[in-house]
PDB file of C-alpha atoms in Angstrom:
ATOM      1  CA  MET A  23       0.010   0.004  -0.009  1.00  0.00           C
ATOM      2  CA  GLU A  24       1.387   3.401  -0.894  1.00  0.00           C
ATOM      3  CA  LEU A  25       0.919   6.713   0.901  1.00  0.00           C
ATOM      4  CA  ASP A  26      -1.113   9.535  -0.522  1.00  0.00           C
ATOM      5  CA  ALA A  27       1.354  12.000  -2.102  1.00  0.00           C
ATOM      6  CA  GLN A  28      -1.204  14.768  -1.935  1.00  0.00           C
ATOM      7  CA  ALA A  29      -1.296  14.610   1.851  1.00  0.00           C
ATOM      8  CA  PRO A  30       2.294  14.812   3.101  1.00  0.00           C
ATOM      9  CA  ASP A  31       1.047  16.252   6.388  1.00  0.00           C
ATOM     10  CA  LYS A  32       0.170  12.670   7.475  1.00  0.00           C
ATOM     11  CA  GLY A  33       3.847  12.100   7.965  1.00  0.00           C
ATOM     12  CA  LEU A  34       5.971   9.280   6.663  1.00  0.00           C
ATOM     13  CA  GLU A  35       3.826   6.422   7.865  1.00  0.00           C
ATOM     14  CA  LEU A  36       4.750   2.969   6.693  1.00  0.00           C
ATOM     15  CA  PRO A  37       1.973   0.935   5.194  1.00  0.00           C
ATOM     16  CA  PRO A  38       0.699  -1.622   7.634  1.00  0.00           C
ATOM     17  CA  GLU A  39       2.162  -4.959   6.664  1.00  0.00           C
ATOM     18  CA  ALA A  40       2.284  -7.941   8.950  1.00  0.00           C
ATOM     19  CA  GLY A  41       5.684  -9.390   9.600  1.00  0.00           C
ATOM     20  CA  ARG A  42       7.564  -6.663   7.776  1.00  0.00           C
ATOM     21  CA  GLU A  43      11.253  -6.788   8.432  1.00  0.00           C
ATOM     22  CA  GLU A  44      13.204  -3.611   8.995  1.00  0.00           C
ATOM     23  CA  GLN A  45      15.848  -3.142   6.364  1.00  0.00           C
ATOM     24  CA  ALA A  46      18.803  -0.852   6.424  1.00  0.00           C
ATOM     25  CA  VAL A  47      18.505   1.481   3.461  1.00  0.00           C
ATOM     26  CA  GLU A  48      21.630   2.853   1.843  1.00  0.00           C
ATOM     27  CA  VAL A  49      21.061   6.434   0.676  1.00  0.00           C
ATOM     28  CA  PRO A  50      23.492   7.439  -2.055  1.00  0.00           C
ATOM     29  CA  SER A  51      24.577  11.055  -2.148  1.00  0.00           C
ATOM     30  CA  THR A  52      23.177  11.459  -5.648  1.00  0.00           C
ATOM     31  CA  PRO A  53      20.399   9.385  -7.149  1.00  0.00           C
ATOM     32  CA  GLN A  54      21.535   7.278 -10.007  1.00  0.00           C
ATOM     33  CA  GLY A  55      19.298   8.188 -12.878  1.00  0.00           C
ATOM     34  CA  GLY A  56      17.118  10.094 -10.435  1.00  0.00           C
ATOM     35  CA  PRO A  57      15.123  13.182 -11.246  1.00  0.00           C
ATOM     36  CA  PHE A  58      17.556  15.678  -9.758  1.00  0.00           C
ATOM     37  CA  SER A  59      20.618  17.095 -11.373  1.00  0.00           C
ATOM     38  CA  VAL A  60      22.499  20.044  -9.970  1.00  0.00           C
ATOM     39  CA  SER A  61      24.426  22.527 -12.052  1.00  0.00           C
ATOM     40  CA  GLU A  62      27.747  23.923 -10.927  1.00  0.00           C
ATOM     41  CA  GLU A  63      26.146  27.372 -10.653  1.00  0.00           C
ATOM     42  CA  HIS A  64      23.501  25.911  -8.311  1.00  0.00           C
ATOM     43  CA  LYS A  65      26.147  24.221  -6.178  1.00  0.00           C
ATOM     44  CA  GLU A  66      27.974  27.538  -5.802  1.00  0.00           C
ATOM     45  CA  HIS A  67      24.732  29.289  -4.988  1.00  0.00           C
ATOM     46  CA  GLU A  68      23.923  26.668  -2.358  1.00  0.00           C
ATOM     47  CA  GLU A  69      26.841  27.904  -0.265  1.00  0.00           C
ATOM     48  CA  HIS A  70      25.063  31.214   0.121  1.00  0.00           C
ATOM     49  CA  GLU A  71      21.566  29.890   0.826  1.00  0.00           C
ATOM     50  CA  GLU A  72      19.687  30.574   4.027  1.00  0.00           C
ATOM     51  CA  LYS A  73      19.979  28.032   6.824  1.00  0.00           C
ATOM     52  CA  ASP A  74      16.451  26.705   6.403  1.00  0.00           C
ATOM     53  CA  CYS A  75      16.969  25.903   2.731  1.00  0.00           C
ATOM     54  CA  TRP A  76      17.447  22.304   1.786  1.00  0.00           C
ATOM     55  CA  SER A  77      20.591  21.289  -0.053  1.00  0.00           C
ATOM     56  CA  HIS A  78      20.647  18.898  -2.977  1.00  0.00           C
ATOM     57  CA  GLU A  79      21.883  16.192  -0.640  1.00  0.00           C
ATOM     58  CA  ARG A  80      18.923  16.708   1.695  1.00  0.00           C
ATOM     59  CA  PHE A  81      16.490  16.491  -1.218  1.00  0.00           C
ATOM     60  CA  THR A  82      18.202  13.306  -2.343  1.00  0.00           C
ATOM     61  CA  MET A  83      18.091  11.841   1.173  1.00  0.00           C
ATOM     62  CA  ALA A  84      14.434  12.794   1.500  1.00  0.00           C
ATOM     63  CA  TRP A  85      13.609  11.190  -1.854  1.00  0.00           C
ATOM     64  CA  HIS A  86      15.339   7.941  -0.842  1.00  0.00           C
ATOM     65  CA  GLY A  87      13.799   8.118   2.602  1.00  0.00           C
ATOM     66  CA  LEU A  88      10.344   8.417   1.096  1.00  0.00           C
ATOM     67  CA  ARG A  89      11.121   5.479  -1.200  1.00  0.00           C
ATOM     68  CA  ALA A  90      12.276   3.449   1.794  1.00  0.00           C
ATOM     69  CA  ALA A  91       9.060   4.371   3.601  1.00  0.00           C
ATOM     70  CA  GLY A  92       7.050   2.801   0.825  1.00  0.00           C
ATOM     71  CA  TRP A  93       6.313   5.830  -1.357  1.00  0.00           C
ATOM     72  CA  THR A  94       6.265   5.293  -5.068  1.00  0.00           C
ATOM     73  CA  PRO A  95       8.955   7.008  -7.119  1.00  0.00           C
ATOM     74  CA  GLU A  96       6.309   9.297  -8.565  1.00  0.00           C
ATOM     75  CA  ALA A  97       4.935  10.291  -5.125  1.00  0.00           C
ATOM     76  CA  ALA A  98       8.454  10.839  -3.782  1.00  0.00           C
ATOM     77  CA  ASP A  99       9.321  12.905  -6.862  1.00  0.00           C
ATOM     78  CA  GLU A 100       6.173  14.983  -6.462  1.00  0.00           C
ATOM     79  CA  PHE A 101       6.807  15.628  -2.723  1.00  0.00           C
ATOM     80  CA  VAL A 102      10.442  16.613  -3.313  1.00  0.00           C
ATOM     81  CA  ARG A 103       9.547  18.787  -6.314  1.00  0.00           C
ATOM     82  CA  THR A 104       6.798  20.524  -4.323  1.00  0.00           C
ATOM     83  CA  THR A 105       9.290  21.158  -1.536  1.00  0.00           C
ATOM     84  CA  GLN A 106      11.825  22.462  -4.064  1.00  0.00           C
ATOM     85  CA  LEU A 107       9.184  24.683  -5.729  1.00  0.00           C
ATOM     86  CA  GLY A 108       8.224  26.108  -2.320  1.00  0.00           C
ATOM     87  CA  GLN A 109      11.842  26.777  -1.513  1.00  0.00           C
ATOM     88  CA  GLU A 110      12.383  28.428  -4.887  1.00  0.00           C
ATOM     89  CA  ALA A 111       9.213  30.496  -4.395  1.00  0.00           C
ATOM     90  CA  ARG A 112      10.505  31.686  -0.993  1.00  0.00           C
ATOM     91  CA  LYS A 113      13.860  32.565  -2.567  1.00  0.00           C
ATOM     92  CA  LYS A 114      12.101  34.453  -5.377  1.00  0.00           C
ATOM     93  CA  GLU A 115       9.867  36.315  -2.886  1.00  0.00           C
ATOM     94  CA  LYS A 116      12.946  37.291  -0.837  1.00  0.00           C
ATOM     95  CA  HIS A 117      14.740  38.369  -4.001  1.00  0.00           C
ATOM     96  CA  ASP A 118      11.706  40.355  -5.083  1.00  0.00           C
ATOM     97  CA  ARG A 119      11.456  42.044  -1.639  1.00  0.00           C
ATOM     98  CA  ASP A 120      15.170  42.863  -1.745  1.00  0.00           C
ATOM     99  CA  MET A 121      14.816  44.312  -5.263  1.00  0.00           C
ATOM    100  CA  ALA A 122      11.756  46.317  -4.185  1.00  0.00           C
ATOM    101  CA  GLU A 123      13.675  47.728  -1.209  1.00  0.00           C
ATOM    102  CA  ARG A 124      16.602  48.655  -3.465  1.00  0.00           C
ATOM    103  CA  ALA A 125      14.257  50.264  -5.980  1.00  0.00           C
ATOM    104  CA  LYS A 126      12.545  52.229  -3.158  1.00  0.00           C
ATOM    105  CA  ALA A 127      15.951  53.399  -1.873  1.00  0.00           C
ATOM    106  CA  ILE A 128      16.867  54.516  -5.369  1.00  0.00           C
ATOM    107  CA  VAL A 129      13.545  56.343  -5.804  1.00  0.00           C
ATOM    108  CA  ASP A 130      14.014  57.991  -2.415  1.00  0.00           C
ATOM    109  CA  LYS A 131      17.490  59.195  -3.421  1.00  0.00           C
ATOM    110  CA  LEU A 132      16.239  60.474  -6.735  1.00  0.00           C
ATOM    111  CA  GLN A 133      13.402  62.254  -4.982  1.00  0.00           C
ATOM    112  CA  LYS A 134      15.842  63.909  -2.586  1.00  0.00           C
ATOM    113  CA  LEU A 135      18.042  64.930  -5.533  1.00  0.00           C
ATOM    114  CA  ASN A 136      14.971  66.314  -7.293  1.00  0.00           C
ATOM    115  CA  GLU A 137      14.018  68.235  -4.156  1.00  0.00           C
ATOM    116  CA  SER A 138      17.563  69.556  -3.946  1.00  0.00           C
ATOM    117  CA  LYS A 139      17.385  70.538  -7.599  1.00  0.00           C
ATOM    118  CA  THR A 140      14.089  72.251  -7.017  1.00  0.00           C
ATOM    119  CA  GLY A 141      15.597  74.079  -4.041  1.00  0.00           C
ATOM    120  CA  VAL A 142      18.604  75.102  -6.121  1.00  0.00           C
ATOM    121  CA  GLU A 143      16.333  76.298  -8.920  1.00  0.00           C
ATOM    122  CA  ALA A 144      14.331  78.352  -6.404  1.00  0.00           C
ATOM    123  CA  LEU A 145      17.599  79.800  -5.080  1.00  0.00           C
ATOM    124  CA  HIS A 146      18.686  80.644  -8.632  1.00  0.00           C
ATOM    125  CA  LYS A 147      15.363  82.455  -9.172  1.00  0.00           C
ATOM    126  CA  LYS A 148      15.834  84.412  -5.927  1.00  0.00           C
ATOM    127  CA  ILE A 149      19.356  85.300  -7.029  1.00  0.00           C
ATOM    128  CA  ALA A 150      18.068  86.444 -10.425  1.00  0.00           C
ATOM    129  CA  VAL A 151      15.425  88.612  -8.773  1.00  0.00           C
ATOM    130  CA  ALA A 152      18.004  90.081  -6.398  1.00  0.00           C
ATOM    131  CA  GLN A 153      20.364  90.715  -9.342  1.00  0.00           C
ATOM    132  CA  ALA A 154      17.568  92.511 -11.221  1.00  0.00           C
ATOM    133  CA  GLU A 155      16.865  94.655  -8.175  1.00  0.00           C
ATOM    134  CA  LEU A 156      20.582  95.391  -7.776  1.00  0.00           C
ATOM    135  CA  ASP A 157      20.818  96.411 -11.467  1.00  0.00           C
ATOM    136  CA  LYS A 158      17.796  98.682 -11.015  1.00  0.00           C
ATOM    137  CA  MET A 159      19.362 100.255  -7.942  1.00  0.00           C
ATOM    138  CA  LYS A 160      22.666 100.755  -9.805  1.00  0.00           C
ATOM    139  CA  LYS A 161      20.771 102.515 -12.574  1.00  0.00           C
ATOM    140  CA  GLU A 162      19.016 104.757 -10.109  1.00  0.00           C
ATOM    141  CA  VAL A 163      22.282 105.584  -8.328  1.00  0.00           C
ATOM    142  CA  THR A 164      23.939 106.284 -11.708  1.00  0.00           C
ATOM    143  CA  GLN A 165      21.021 108.615 -12.616  1.00  0.00           C
ATOM    144  CA  MET A 166      21.359 110.312  -9.212  1.00  0.00           C
ATOM    145  CA  VAL A 167      25.100 110.697  -9.682  1.00  0.00           C
ATOM    146  CA  ASP A 168      24.606 112.006 -13.194  1.00  0.00           C
ATOM    147  CA  GLY A 169      21.937 114.408 -11.857  1.00  0.00           C
ATOM    148  CA  ARG A 170      24.281 115.651  -9.145  1.00  0.00           C
ATOM    149  CA  GLU A 171      27.091 116.104 -11.687  1.00  0.00           C
ATOM    150  CA  GLN A 172      24.670 118.072 -13.892  1.00  0.00           C
ATOM    151  CA  MET A 173      23.580 120.160 -10.896  1.00  0.00           C
ATOM    152  CA  ALA A 174      27.250 120.733 -10.008  1.00  0.00           C
ATOM    153  CA  LYS A 175      27.959 121.953 -13.561  1.00  0.00           C
ATOM    154  CA  GLU A 176      24.931 124.213 -13.461  1.00  0.00           C
ATOM    155  CA  LEU A 177      26.012 125.532 -10.044  1.00  0.00           C
ATOM    156  CA  LEU A 178      29.482 126.143 -11.377  1.00  0.00           C
ATOM    157  CA  GLU A 179      28.062 127.999 -14.397  1.00  0.00           C
ATOM    158  CA  LEU A 180      25.817 130.066 -12.112  1.00  0.00           C
ATOM    159  CA  GLN A 181      28.806 130.760  -9.858  1.00  0.00           C
ATOM    160  CA  THR A 182      30.847 131.868 -12.868  1.00  0.00           C
ATOM    161  CA  GLU A 183      28.043 134.140 -14.075  1.00  0.00           C
ATOM    162  CA  LEU A 184      27.612 135.505 -10.586  1.00  0.00           C
ATOM    163  CA  ASP A 185      31.314 136.196 -10.353  1.00  0.00           C
ATOM    164  CA  GLU A 186      31.254 138.008 -13.691  1.00  0.00           C
ATOM    165  CA  VAL A 187      28.254 140.064 -12.669  1.00  0.00           C
ATOM    166  CA  LEU A 188      29.925 140.975  -9.364  1.00  0.00           C
ATOM    167  CA  PHE A 189      33.192 141.762 -11.125  1.00  0.00           C
ATOM    168  CA  ASN A 190      31.419 143.973 -13.658  1.00  0.00           C
ATOM    169  CA  GLN A 191      29.540 145.768 -10.914  1.00  0.00           C
ATOM    170  CA  ALA A 192      32.648 146.255  -8.891  1.00  0.00           C
ATOM    171  CA  GLY A 193      34.426 147.672 -11.975  1.00  0.00           C
ATOM    172  CA  GLN A 194      31.642 150.196 -12.591  1.00  0.00           C
ATOM    173  CA  GLY A 195      31.237 151.319  -9.143  1.00  0.00           C
TER     174      GLY A 195
END
């Protein structure tokens, strides 16, 4: 009798068989002709996996353990594949979360740069307004200086005329 592969939560129960002898089961490190092959890249990646992740050897041991417990090769394959898929899904979710956090950090930095740029642009506008006011004040000061110079010339001319009139009156008198 084989176990139901769709209900692994029942545990690894052995089918009830009268007089069954316990046998020592040798579990090879890699299944010969089994469903699992591991690339070199995967082996290197395994070294960096989280502690709760199963290694290829653990999957292999589980597969052979299930077989020894009376599971059919198909049921053992399905259980191990489901476990692998769950592990891969968790890895993908973690990777997606990490990437989302990185993207958010980049967006935050860009937003701060944009705010800084906006602040700099506002500062440039204030500087431009202040420069325009300064130019206007320079023009007014120049006009005032020019007006004073004109008044000084007129006063000098009036002084000269007054001196001539006084000289002429003094000469006639």
